[in-house]
Amino acid sequence: MQFVASGTVVRVIASEVGRHHRPTWFTEVGPAPRGRTRKGPWFPRQLPGVGSRSISGWPEGRSGPFRRPATPTGGAVGVVPTGTFAPVLLRTGFALLAGALLAQAFEPVGLALLLPIGVAGFVLSVRGLPARRAWIPGLAFGIGFQFVLLFWMRVVGYEPWVALAGIEAAFYAPLASATVVLLRHRGGPLWFAAAWVAMETIRSGWPFSGMPWGRLSYAVAGTAWQDALPYVGMAGLSFLLALLGALLAGVVTGPRRLRAGVAVAGVAAASVVPTLVPHELPTVGERTVAVVQGDVPGDGSDILLDHRQVTRNHVDATVDLADRVEEGGAPRPDFVVWPENSTAVDPFLASDVNAWINEASAAVQVPILVGAMVDAGTENVLNQGIVWEPDTGAADRYTKWHPVPFGEYIPWRDLGLGSIGQLRLIPRDMLGGTRTEPLPVGGTLVADAICFDVAYDDGIHAQLRNGGQLLTVQTSNAMFIHTAQIEQQFEISRLRALETGRHVLVAATNGVSGVIAPDGTVVARAGIRTQDVLVEDVTIADGLTPAVWAGSWPGRAAVALTVLGLVLGLLPYRRRQRSGGVGT
């Protein structure tokens, strides 16, 4: 039977599954053969077929760049049983659940094995759809993933949570459409993995200052996958995990399940090989460091409620450390690290706060890396790590590179967003810094990161390439003290230690503070909602891991490869359009 409309023929193919079984009907959409543009009978030959196996001997159906191809290439779905593709609505529901499942790979659940499973769910939800429709389940996947992952943002306000999670979820819509096109290529899973990394790279820097939370590589702490980080970095590990997920999807529904299964086993084995050959940098000495967690009064969630008491807590804890050093109860540190917001007012303008910091540095007689809010006019503020010397006071400073949109500054404030809900509590916008040189602190070159900076590659890598020997993370998570954000960020700090091959010192106002070894091991950790001082010996690293040496180039390469793959996917369609013309 043949139906012709606008030069397109819908062929109904009878396939016998068994000799005594009723025929199974398949559909294939393609152009009408030449000379067959009139209505009339045209009978295709009947060939046996099983499942979604392609049928040789048939003219390949033309398809636009946003249509499912009739003949499979690179593992894409081709001739399929009628009705095997669920309606878009069901796919959308499946994608929503797959996204929520992927979020469980991160803290507080932390089931890292869900990483490739969640990615496979994404591929299965869009595979076989026309690209012009694939964005719908793609967006649903992003909503399920980002709204669950970033649920802790609701403590700032439901409006910021919806705004931030909604923006991040939107990136999975174009990724879904791109996936449909890229899976048509030979080696489709490789192209898809590059596209996933490209998406993570773009959303880590745009819009505004970007938000890298939820990169696949940020959920592997404590697994065999983590040992690949010094070699391939965050982007490279995300690539391996996305590739594993795409191959896993091929095992479930692909026409070459055995081959896909072998590929899954191969990639899984390759991704954990670094466990057998861990990367270690040479060391050039040791330092004794002190990390101070002063705690926050009240329920611990509001620093501004009594910010001077927060500063006083850190001063008192440091003075107590100095007393223990004098009594021989603790070794004298080479320097001390205070957290972000250890003073929530400008220490250069608040005379009492200035005097307290001088008191602490004079007592311990070593530099203190102080976290302070410094005024930058009447409408802006700087979030800084200030080296405070015991005799001369403030010296070098690091300014936070990546303020958080809707948390530390309000995009489009001129449009009135600053008057909505909890956003009213952000009267001034925080400005980002650009320093690429490490801070000289107590004879050590320290690469500093303030709070969410630890999730971004650029600032950390720049300081390490310029000689940084140690990494500090000054953070104030008091607002999120009862949420999953605390552990999610601490896990990223552990992964930075592995990626950079350096000790990482995490100083938080009331949790989680810790000292992390280059292999990701937590050497010391302060409890949440406690006052504590961690004094530990750490090594000073020399040189760069391959991951830090490569810097941002793997992410850029992924973007370039994705663009190339999309262009190559569209070129055949453009040629057919010029030769005869087909619609999209």
XYZ file of C-alpha atoms in Angstrom:
584
model
C 0.000 0.000 0.000
C 1.301 3.482 -0.808
C 0.289 6.941 0.348
C 1.890 9.911 -1.371
C 1.937 13.441 0.040
C 4.317 16.171 -1.097
C 6.620 13.650 -2.704
C 6.909 11.508 0.431
C 5.875 7.881 0.484
C 4.917 5.953 3.598
C 5.802 2.313 2.992
C 4.167 -0.397 5.055
C 6.388 -3.424 5.334
C 5.210 -6.874 6.314
C 7.750 -8.957 8.189
C 7.259 -12.543 9.254
C 8.690 -13.189 12.683
C 7.941 -16.901 12.396
C 6.432 -19.270 9.920
C 3.180 -19.667 11.804
C 3.059 -16.192 13.306
C 1.101 -13.231 12.132
C 3.127 -10.616 10.266
C 4.645 -7.771 12.225
C 4.192 -4.411 10.546
C 6.879 -1.764 10.265
C 6.803 1.720 8.865
C 9.454 3.657 7.056
C 9.188 7.233 5.898
C 11.042 8.238 2.758
C 10.663 10.001 -0.585
C 8.515 8.527 -3.321
C 10.522 6.765 -6.039
C 11.042 8.730 -9.217
C 7.992 8.577 -11.421
C 5.789 7.519 -8.511
C 4.404 10.879 -7.497
C 0.838 9.956 -8.455
C -1.524 8.070 -6.244
C -1.767 4.427 -7.064
C -0.799 0.983 -5.915
C 2.845 0.230 -5.359
C 3.723 -2.896 -3.456
C 7.007 -3.173 -1.596
C 8.638 -6.563 -1.443
C 8.104 -8.470 1.780
C 11.301 -9.306 3.616
C 11.792 -11.048 6.944
C 12.939 -8.683 9.660
C 13.415 -8.897 13.377
C 13.138 -6.048 15.847
C 14.696 -2.861 14.519
C 17.112 -4.510 12.078
C 17.692 -2.436 8.957
C 16.470 -3.948 5.682
C 18.973 -3.987 2.857
C 17.883 -3.532 -0.723
C 15.541 -0.673 0.034
C 16.272 2.855 -1.144
C 17.435 4.916 1.814
C 14.834 7.410 2.863
C 15.890 11.027 2.766
C 15.605 12.981 5.942
C 16.147 16.536 6.993
C 18.619 17.506 9.710
C 15.841 17.438 12.264
C 14.286 14.130 11.198
C 15.118 10.605 12.238
C 17.098 8.932 9.440
C 15.457 5.920 7.780
C 18.632 3.859 7.723
C 20.693 3.578 10.889
C 24.279 4.757 11.006
C 26.599 4.695 13.948
C 24.079 2.872 16.072
C 21.152 5.258 15.516
C 17.706 3.747 15.371
C 16.419 3.194 11.842
C 13.504 1.020 10.721
C 11.467 0.434 13.859
C 8.272 -1.322 14.864
C 5.216 0.886 14.806
C 4.505 2.179 18.298
C 7.809 1.151 19.887
C 8.675 4.794 20.330
C 6.585 6.024 23.183
C 4.770 9.300 22.715
C 6.758 12.407 23.491
C 4.752 12.813 26.686
C 5.906 9.429 27.999
C 9.471 10.148 26.932
C 9.265 13.443 28.787
C 8.175 11.701 31.967
C 10.943 9.137 31.584
C 13.506 11.909 31.048
C 12.285 13.758 34.136
C 12.818 10.637 36.239
C 16.221 9.986 34.643
C 17.339 13.510 35.546
C 16.192 13.102 39.134
C 18.008 9.756 39.247
C 21.242 11.375 38.054
C 20.983 13.891 40.912
C 21.220 10.981 43.367
C 24.797 10.369 42.199
C 25.737 13.528 44.106
C 25.720 14.177 47.827
C 23.885 13.577 50.106
C 23.012 10.230 48.452
C 26.304 9.892 46.596
C 25.663 6.784 44.457
C 28.274 7.438 41.776
C 27.254 4.349 39.763
C 24.131 6.278 38.811
C 26.248 8.635 36.675
C 26.368 6.453 33.528
C 22.863 5.148 34.221
C 21.451 8.672 34.345
C 23.254 9.629 31.142
C 21.948 6.469 29.469
C 18.449 7.522 30.490
C 18.994 10.879 28.782
C 20.111 9.175 25.554
C 17.214 6.717 25.597
C 14.676 9.490 26.129
C 15.724 11.407 22.992
C 17.111 8.718 20.709
C 14.964 8.144 17.628
C 13.031 11.400 17.957
C 13.303 14.148 15.369
C 15.660 16.810 16.669
C 12.898 19.383 16.508
C 11.044 17.410 19.199
C 13.948 15.988 21.180
C 14.392 19.242 23.083
C 11.183 18.528 25.040
C 12.404 15.427 26.929
C 15.859 17.050 27.019
C 14.456 19.995 28.940
C 12.523 17.636 31.219
C 15.760 15.792 32.012
C 17.441 19.090 32.899
C 14.540 20.048 35.152
C 14.606 16.716 36.963
C 18.368 16.934 37.422
C 19.036 20.576 38.259
C 15.969 21.276 40.391
C 16.784 18.277 42.598
C 20.540 18.910 42.647
C 20.173 22.607 43.501
C 17.264 22.185 45.917
C 19.466 23.649 48.656
C 19.242 27.009 46.885
C 15.679 27.352 48.166
C 17.004 28.583 51.536
C 17.997 31.787 49.744
C 14.451 31.955 48.407
C 12.248 29.992 46.046
C 12.634 32.666 43.383
C 16.455 32.349 43.198
C 16.163 28.546 43.252
C 13.705 28.496 40.358
C 15.699 31.090 38.413
C 19.074 29.388 38.804
C 17.879 25.806 38.359
C 15.689 26.830 35.430
C 18.577 28.474 33.608
C 20.815 25.442 34.133
C 18.067 23.006 33.115
C 17.584 24.813 29.802
C 21.026 23.718 28.579
C 19.858 20.119 28.260
C 17.263 21.052 25.616
C 19.735 21.978 22.823
C 21.954 19.107 23.968
C 19.070 16.722 23.272
C 18.548 18.036 19.740
C 22.287 17.895 19.091
C 22.369 14.326 20.406
C 19.893 13.175 17.761
C 22.098 14.570 14.990
C 25.419 13.416 16.443
C 24.327 9.825 17.081
C 23.892 9.408 13.316
C 27.652 9.608 12.829
C 29.930 6.641 13.000
C 31.238 6.593 16.534
C 28.091 8.382 17.651
C 28.714 7.833 21.390
C 32.062 9.639 21.091
C 30.403 12.624 19.428
C 27.717 12.613 22.112
C 30.278 12.556 24.935
C 32.008 15.569 23.384
C 28.651 17.364 23.198
C 27.955 16.642 26.874
C 31.311 18.148 27.873
C 30.674 21.104 25.558
C 27.365 21.714 27.334
C 29.058 21.560 30.749
C 31.777 23.929 29.535
C 29.351 26.507 28.173
C 27.037 26.538 31.180
C 30.054 26.821 33.499
C 30.745 30.272 32.081
C 27.443 31.536 30.684
C 25.075 33.218 31.254
C 26.355 35.736 33.761
C 29.298 34.009 35.477
C 27.974 30.510 34.803
C 27.308 27.666 37.240
C 29.349 24.436 36.943
C 27.501 22.624 39.747
C 26.466 19.192 38.517
C 29.378 18.333 36.228
C 29.528 14.551 36.050
C 33.073 14.550 37.394
C 31.935 16.253 40.623
C 30.323 13.060 41.925
C 33.245 10.607 41.789
C 35.013 11.288 45.117
C 35.841 8.030 46.826
C 35.436 5.924 43.660
C 37.985 4.321 41.337
C 37.145 6.987 38.745
C 38.681 9.740 40.879
C 42.235 8.568 40.141
C 41.846 9.599 36.495
C 41.538 13.270 37.465
C 45.265 14.180 37.516
C 45.528 12.812 33.983
C 42.340 13.965 32.245
C 40.921 16.672 34.514
C 37.285 17.445 35.224
C 36.310 17.778 31.555
C 38.092 14.587 30.553
C 36.451 12.537 33.284
C 33.014 13.916 32.375
C 33.747 12.803 28.798
C 34.516 9.243 29.926
C 31.379 9.058 32.067
C 29.149 10.461 29.304
C 30.688 8.005 26.829
C 30.014 5.161 29.235
C 26.386 6.265 29.542
C 25.888 6.485 25.768
C 27.368 3.016 25.263
C 25.161 1.678 28.046
C 22.123 3.020 26.185
C 23.331 1.088 23.139
C 23.378 -2.101 25.174
C 19.730 -1.551 26.092
C 18.263 -0.760 22.673
C 20.996 -0.563 20.059
C 21.103 -2.852 17.000
C 24.589 -4.052 17.979
C 24.145 -4.911 21.641
C 27.100 -7.284 21.887
C 29.483 -4.751 20.385
C 28.109 -2.039 22.670
C 28.514 -4.316 25.681
C 32.147 -4.960 24.834
C 32.677 -1.208 24.422
C 31.080 -0.536 27.822
C 33.425 -3.022 29.459
C 36.421 -1.527 27.659
C 35.671 2.084 28.574
C 34.836 1.141 32.174
C 38.139 -0.697 32.503
C 40.124 2.121 30.886
C 38.548 4.717 33.171
C 39.876 2.994 36.293
C 43.359 2.094 35.000
C 44.869 5.188 36.724
C 44.073 3.486 40.034
C 46.979 1.158 39.264
C 49.355 4.010 38.371
C 48.429 7.002 40.585
C 49.942 10.329 39.576
C 52.198 11.983 42.163
C 54.003 15.319 41.952
C 57.446 15.866 43.502
C 57.482 17.784 46.782
C 59.873 20.518 47.899
C 59.210 20.585 51.618
C 56.538 20.676 54.296
C 54.537 23.330 56.101
C 52.533 23.299 59.298
C 49.187 24.991 58.778
C 46.219 25.865 60.980
C 42.621 25.979 59.737
C 40.212 27.877 62.001
C 36.471 27.224 62.143
C 35.030 29.780 64.546
C 31.314 28.816 64.337
C 28.256 31.036 63.944
C 25.927 31.989 66.813
C 22.223 31.208 66.883
C 21.040 28.357 64.675
C 24.179 28.782 62.588
C 22.449 29.878 59.396
C 22.708 33.673 59.599
C 26.125 35.312 59.812
C 24.743 38.825 59.495
C 22.563 38.340 62.569
C 25.654 38.815 64.769
C 28.585 39.145 62.383
C 30.879 40.760 64.942
C 30.502 37.730 67.176
C 31.514 35.565 64.205
C 34.723 37.589 63.880
C 35.288 37.454 67.621
C 34.895 33.647 67.553
C 37.714 33.340 65.022
C 39.914 35.740 66.976
C 39.374 33.804 70.212
C 40.059 30.442 68.545
C 43.311 31.808 67.092
C 44.414 33.285 70.421
C 43.679 29.929 72.090
C 45.878 28.271 69.463
C 48.668 30.745 70.255
C 48.372 29.861 73.959
C 48.626 26.142 73.179
C 51.693 26.787 71.029
C 53.368 28.669 73.884
C 52.532 25.840 76.281
C 53.913 23.227 73.889
C 50.512 21.693 73.260
C 50.574 22.388 69.522
C 53.258 23.107 66.905
C 53.585 26.672 65.679
C 51.958 26.923 62.258
C 53.600 28.672 59.319
C 50.308 30.431 58.648
C 46.642 30.376 59.662
C 43.577 30.242 57.398
C 40.281 31.882 58.335
C 37.131 31.310 56.278
C 35.187 33.559 53.978
C 33.058 36.035 55.947
C 35.219 35.695 59.044
C 34.602 39.426 58.963
C 31.404 40.461 57.212
C 32.336 44.152 57.327
C 35.226 46.024 55.773
C 38.185 45.572 58.167
C 39.750 48.745 56.794
C 36.729 50.815 57.856
C 35.550 49.026 61.019
C 38.148 49.971 63.634
C 37.069 47.330 66.166
C 37.321 44.510 63.628
C 40.704 45.798 62.471
C 41.973 45.771 66.056
C 40.696 42.231 66.652
C 42.493 40.851 63.590
C 45.704 42.565 64.706
C 45.227 41.001 68.139
C 44.982 37.506 66.654
C 47.965 37.880 64.307
C 50.120 39.371 67.079
C 49.224 36.488 69.395
C 50.053 33.706 66.939
C 52.953 35.603 65.321
C 52.334 34.225 61.824
C 50.320 35.507 58.850
C 46.561 34.943 58.801
C 44.642 34.577 55.540
C 41.490 36.502 56.486
C 38.177 36.284 54.635
C 36.626 39.753 54.465
C 33.949 41.793 52.719
C 35.529 44.985 51.409
C 33.536 47.960 50.179
C 33.865 48.957 46.520
C 31.807 52.115 46.520
C 28.226 52.405 47.688
C 26.712 49.909 45.241
C 29.329 47.152 45.075
C 31.353 44.918 47.371
C 34.421 42.677 47.050
C 34.794 39.231 48.604
C 38.490 38.965 49.448
C 41.115 36.771 51.020
C 43.586 39.158 52.696
C 47.053 38.179 53.906
C 47.339 39.787 57.356
C 50.918 39.992 58.641
C 51.532 40.139 62.430
C 53.603 43.333 62.285
C 52.493 45.202 59.171
C 48.836 44.289 58.796
C 47.128 43.777 55.448
C 49.277 42.760 52.479
C 48.346 40.855 49.295
C 44.723 40.121 48.461
C 42.761 37.677 46.345
C 39.280 38.681 45.148
C 36.667 36.017 44.488
C 36.531 35.322 40.760
C 32.992 34.010 40.423
C 30.226 35.670 42.473
C 27.006 33.643 42.414
C 24.125 35.066 40.351
C 20.975 35.652 42.432
C 23.033 34.881 45.546
C 25.799 37.498 45.604
C 24.647 39.776 42.836
C 21.397 40.288 40.979
C 21.426 40.187 37.177
C 19.146 42.755 35.573
C 18.785 44.648 38.824
C 17.651 47.665 36.794
C 14.570 45.699 35.725
C 13.379 45.484 39.324
C 14.533 41.972 40.210
C 16.154 43.335 43.368
C 12.718 43.930 44.886
C 11.493 40.328 44.547
C 11.278 38.078 47.615
C 14.564 37.215 49.302
C 16.495 39.092 46.609
C 15.732 42.235 48.616
C 18.378 41.015 51.073
C 21.108 41.613 48.456
C 21.397 45.420 48.453
C 24.782 45.519 46.688
C 26.278 43.559 43.818
C 29.519 41.666 44.316
C 32.247 42.281 41.737
C 34.502 39.474 40.518
C 38.297 39.508 40.658
C 40.943 38.673 38.067
C 44.100 37.871 40.059
C 46.134 35.034 38.517
C 49.149 35.131 40.848
C 49.209 32.983 44.002
C 49.331 34.700 47.380
C 52.652 34.660 49.273
C 51.680 33.490 52.770
C 54.276 32.474 55.350
C 56.879 31.511 52.766
C 54.381 29.519 50.695
C 52.729 30.415 47.395
C 49.038 29.777 48.008
C 46.401 29.430 45.297
C 43.208 30.711 46.883
C 39.577 29.980 46.031
C 36.613 31.545 47.799
C 33.490 29.414 48.190
C 32.019 28.542 44.759
C 35.344 29.414 43.080
C 36.370 25.851 43.898
C 33.886 24.595 41.293
C 35.496 26.624 38.486
C 38.667 25.580 36.693
C 40.031 28.906 35.466
C 41.061 30.785 38.613
C 42.616 27.767 40.321
C 44.520 26.612 37.241
C 45.836 30.121 36.557
C 47.302 30.469 40.058
C 48.870 27.015 39.958
C 50.465 27.619 36.569
C 51.999 30.751 38.068
C 53.672 28.806 40.862
C 50.964 27.976 43.415
C 52.189 25.263 45.798
C 49.131 24.767 47.969
C 45.387 25.302 47.542
C 43.133 26.997 50.104
C 39.345 27.190 49.983
C 37.799 29.920 52.147
C 34.089 29.375 52.383
C 31.045 30.478 54.334
C 28.233 27.971 53.969
C 26.307 29.047 57.053
C 23.202 29.845 55.015
C 23.234 26.278 53.662
C 24.275 24.609 56.914
C 21.327 22.206 56.991
C 21.378 21.346 53.266
C 23.218 19.095 50.807
C 25.295 22.026 49.552
C 27.780 21.571 52.401
C 28.827 18.059 51.415
C 28.577 18.703 47.673
C 31.111 21.509 47.903
C 33.428 19.564 50.197
C 33.444 16.692 47.692
C 34.494 19.128 44.958
C 37.358 20.266 47.208
C 38.488 16.647 47.542
C 38.453 16.277 43.769
C 40.497 19.463 43.364
C 43.187 17.916 45.548
C 43.343 14.935 43.204
C 43.223 17.018 40.040
C 45.958 19.431 41.147
C 48.171 16.978 43.068
C 48.236 19.312 46.079
C 47.026 19.514 49.652
C 43.794 21.479 49.974
C 42.909 23.457 53.113
C 39.195 24.147 53.542
C 38.257 26.813 56.102
C 34.515 27.237 56.714
C 32.704 29.439 59.221
C 30.773 26.535 60.743
C 31.262 23.555 58.427
C 32.741 21.721 56.706
C 36.397 22.612 57.374
C 39.120 20.113 56.601
C 42.592 19.264 55.369
C 42.712 17.074 52.254
C 45.752 15.163 50.966
C 46.741 15.102 47.267
C 45.182 11.641 46.892
C 41.784 12.937 48.048
C 42.060 11.501 51.550
C 40.535 13.664 54.290
C 43.397 14.078 56.779
C 41.380 16.131 59.281
C 37.830 17.398 59.414
C 35.930 19.683 61.791
C 32.376 18.852 62.724
C 29.451 20.960 61.561
C 28.310 23.665 64.020
C 31.463 23.410 66.138
C 34.413 25.663 66.934
C 37.639 23.911 66.050
C 41.232 24.500 64.941
C 42.913 21.920 62.704
C 46.722 21.915 62.845
C 48.351 19.646 60.267
C 51.596 19.135 58.358
C 51.189 19.390 54.587
C 53.540 18.903 51.643
C 54.522 21.617 49.190
C 54.118 20.369 45.615
C 56.250 21.275 42.635
C 55.158 21.031 39.010
C 51.805 20.542 37.308
C 49.579 17.554 36.710
C 48.578 16.928 33.063
C 45.085 18.133 33.957
C 46.284 21.537 35.202
C 48.771 21.821 32.333
C 45.957 21.316 29.795
C 43.757 23.840 31.593
C 40.579 24.800 29.756
C 41.630 23.377 26.383
C 39.784 20.039 26.727
C 36.517 21.905 27.245
C 37.207 24.175 24.286
C 38.087 21.180 22.136
C 34.773 19.560 23.079
C 32.897 22.676 21.958
C 34.793 22.718 18.645
C 34.164 19.007 18.032
C 30.467 19.425 18.758
C 30.164 22.261 16.259
C 32.067 20.190 13.690
C 29.826 17.185 14.291
C 26.678 19.253 13.843
C 28.005 20.807 10.632
C 28.895 17.386 9.241
C 25.444 16.170 10.191
C 23.743 19.020 8.354
C 25.864 19.016 5.178
C 24.262 15.916 3.564
C 20.849 17.418 4.116
C 21.894 20.702 2.536
C 23.274 18.865 -0.496
C 20.033 16.923 -0.907
C 18.067 20.125 -0.514
C 20.033 21.763 -3.330
C 19.701 18.719 -5.593
C 16.017 18.006 -5.132
C 14.761 19.675 -1.997
C 13.280 18.107 1.073
C 11.492 19.768 3.904
C 12.378 19.773 7.542
